[in-house]
Amino acid sequence: MFCNQCEQTAKGTGCTVVGVCGKKPEVAALQDLLLHALKGLSIYAWEGIKVGVHDREIDRFTIQGLFSTLTNVNFDPARFQQLINQTVTYREMLKQKVAAAGGNITSTDKSTTFSPAVDLAELVKQGEEVGLVNDHEALPDIQSLQQILVYGIKGIAAYADHARILGQEDEVVYNFIYEGLQALTNKELGLNEWVGLVLKCGEVNLRTMELLDAGNTGKFGHPVPTEVPLGQRKGKCILISGHDLEDLSYLLQQTEGKGIYVYTHGEMLPTHGYPELKKYKHFYGHYGTAWQNQKKEFAAFPGAILMTTNCIQDPQAYLNNIFTTGLVGWPGVKHVDKGDFSAVIEQALALPGFEEDIDKGSVLVGFARNTVMSVAGKVIEAVKGGDIKHFFLVAGCDGAKVGRNYYTEFVEKAPQDTVILTLACGKFRFFDKKLGDIGGIPRLLDVGQCNDAYSAIQIAVALASAFECEVNELPLSLVLSWYEQKAVAILLTLLHLGIKNIRLGPSLPAFVSPNVLDVLVKNFDIKPITTAEEDLAAILNK
């Protein structure tokens, strides 16, 4: 086993015994094998594109397969066996279609001839024999760029699947995924070509996030400022975690009138700001904090729990109360069909629920691009008048690794004449801090989920337009925390857009080689975080 795709990877280099996330070696091997199989499928899909062969069913399956290999999504070996077998079936189907259309099917890459073992144990052995990214030796810097590309593509796949569920798709996204995966089998590509693919990954991810934004806002409306209770209501309860707004919508519809309060957890917090979701009176509040605290928080929750996307941890302490849906999987956890949450509701009704009302205050969400830009004039006036000196986008993924208290300290120590924009679960380091306001503008503005990064980018672009300057000339600094592959995709998007002076932590990716890091520093001025005091001083005194 070797896995280095998340920030918490063992010893800062790679997990070799068991994943820090809880992933066992056999699951790691099966994920590697699935990626290997998807490369073979992509070779024929890419050749098919050249001769007009497209298959939307295979497109959708490909992003679901990739999404399943992200950190904290699917830990179930049986599910991976099904995905691997289906990949090979689709590969052979595509091969025939491409041949019939006169396309090239002469590839002899191992990924195009691989035949999956019938026995699961043998399938694991096959996975142990394939490379993490490629099946040939590559120079360290090329290997680094290949890994950056793979992890960026995984992030794109996650966002594309979220968008697909909401009816938003673009062939450009699917085509690039095939282009990138099949490139991993090409031994002839040089350093510049790999750099080009990595930056193109950022460009395509921007389009993918645009699709997801259109899906979310088109179906559920644009978020509006909303106070979200952190306490509890007496009564039966369901906790929903992950990112999927449609799953939440189905759950709210199916629980209406049943005497069950629905609470959000983790990245679901911003959903309280969407008009088509907040209209449900039993959609009450938020419970708990970020994903890495779920074992303690879920064990204390007196109702049923539904995991909709990535973030699941070992649920043995509450195995009977937790359910997975979509691509999420854990051995022994009951998996429910997407959109049918009757089993979750039944379990919630059988559990005690909260015994009394408790007030624990509230937090404010709903500051996506429409809300912020509706008061753009007021913001611009405050900047020109000197009331707002600087904006900080303190955003990204949270995690358990030591050093993430930096982000709490950074926000707490930011001067009173600065504004903090935040998104993703990194906000849980400071989401309940009362930072006050500047002329009625809250100093802490929650833009949304990591899935809402497009909204934050549009805010920056709109402000730059209003000030008639480039984004890099704005009084705006990005201080980011990363954990998994969606964060990699967002970082590549920022690089594609030419955003500079990004501070990244709590540690730099293990898959970035010294030379590649040097290029990022020289061309984009990416900096590792130091201390809150030092970084604030450097930003505000430059």
mmCIF file of N, CA, C and O in Angstrom, residues 249-256 258 282 339-342 345:
data_model
loop_
_atom_site.group_PDB
_atom_site.id
_atom_site.type_symbol
_atom_site.label_atom_id
_atom_site.label_comp_id
_atom_site.label_asym_id
_atom_site.label_seq_id
_atom_site.Cartn_x
_atom_site.Cartn_y
_atom_site.Cartn_z
ATOM 1 N N SER A 249 -32.831 17.816 -0.009
ATOM 2 C CA SER A 249 -34.176 18.187 -0.467
ATOM 3 C C SER A 249 -35.126 17.002 -0.372
ATOM 4 O O SER A 249 -36.257 17.123 0.121
ATOM 5 N N TYR A 250 -34.671 15.829 -0.834
ATOM 6 C CA TYR A 250 -35.506 14.625 -0.743
ATOM 7 C C TYR A 250 -35.820 14.291 0.721
ATOM 8 O O TYR A 250 -36.958 13.915 1.052
ATOM 9 N N LEU A 251 -34.801 14.416 1.577
ATOM 10 C CA LEU A 251 -35.001 14.093 2.987
ATOM 11 C C LEU A 251 -36.022 15.031 3.622
ATOM 12 O O LEU A 251 -36.893 14.597 4.387
ATOM 13 N N LEU A 252 -35.948 16.313 3.291
ATOM 14 C CA LEU A 252 -36.890 17.285 3.849
ATOM 15 C C LEU A 252 -38.312 17.003 3.357
ATOM 16 O O LEU A 252 -39.276 17.089 4.125
ATOM 17 N N GLN A 253 -38.445 16.644 2.086
ATOM 18 C CA GLN A 253 -39.768 16.318 1.549
ATOM 19 C C GLN A 253 -40.349 15.097 2.249
ATOM 20 O O GLN A 253 -41.536 15.071 2.617
ATOM 21 N N GLN A 254 -39.521 14.081 2.441
ATOM 22 C CA GLN A 254 -40.013 12.808 2.972
ATOM 23 C C GLN A 254 -40.249 12.832 4.484
ATOM 24 O O GLN A 254 -40.960 11.978 5.018
ATOM 25 N N THR A 255 -39.642 13.800 5.175
ATOM 26 C CA THR A 255 -39.839 13.894 6.628
ATOM 27 C C THR A 255 -40.898 14.917 7.011
ATOM 28 O O THR A 255 -41.274 15.013 8.180
ATOM 29 N N GLU A 256 -41.384 15.670 6.049
ATOM 30 C CA GLU A 256 -42.364 16.711 6.360
ATOM 31 C C GLU A 256 -43.611 16.091 6.985
ATOM 32 O O GLU A 256 -44.158 15.104 6.489
ATOM 33 N N LYS A 258 -43.839 14.459 9.773
ATOM 34 C CA LYS A 258 -43.595 13.223 10.523
ATOM 35 C C LYS A 258 -43.058 13.474 11.933
ATOM 36 O O LYS A 258 -42.711 12.542 12.642
ATOM 37 N N HIS A 282 -39.419 22.156 9.575
ATOM 38 C CA HIS A 282 -38.734 21.166 10.413
ATOM 39 C C HIS A 282 -37.235 21.079 10.099
ATOM 40 O O HIS A 282 -36.528 20.259 10.666
ATOM 41 N N GLY A 339 -32.435 8.983 -2.871
ATOM 42 C CA GLY A 339 -33.777 9.540 -2.957
ATOM 43 C C GLY A 339 -34.840 8.774 -2.198
ATOM 44 O O GLY A 339 -35.960 9.258 -2.059
ATOM 45 N N ASP A 340 -34.505 7.592 -1.687
ATOM 46 C CA ASP A 340 -35.468 6.819 -0.900
ATOM 47 C C ASP A 340 -34.918 6.666 0.518
ATOM 48 O O ASP A 340 -34.105 5.790 0.799
ATOM 49 N N PHE A 341 -35.383 7.530 1.407
ATOM 50 C CA PHE A 341 -34.832 7.563 2.755
ATOM 51 C C PHE A 341 -35.814 7.036 3.798
ATOM 52 O O PHE A 341 -35.780 7.417 4.968
ATOM 53 N N SER A 342 -36.670 6.145 3.368
ATOM 54 C CA SER A 342 -37.667 5.582 4.284
ATOM 55 C C SER A 342 -37.007 4.819 5.425
ATOM 56 O O SER A 342 -37.490 4.870 6.570
ATOM 57 N N ILE A 345 -35.750 7.307 7.983
ATOM 58 C CA ILE A 345 -36.875 7.870 8.737
ATOM 59 C C ILE A 345 -37.394 6.869 9.766
ATOM 60 O O ILE A 345 -37.671 7.227 10.921
#
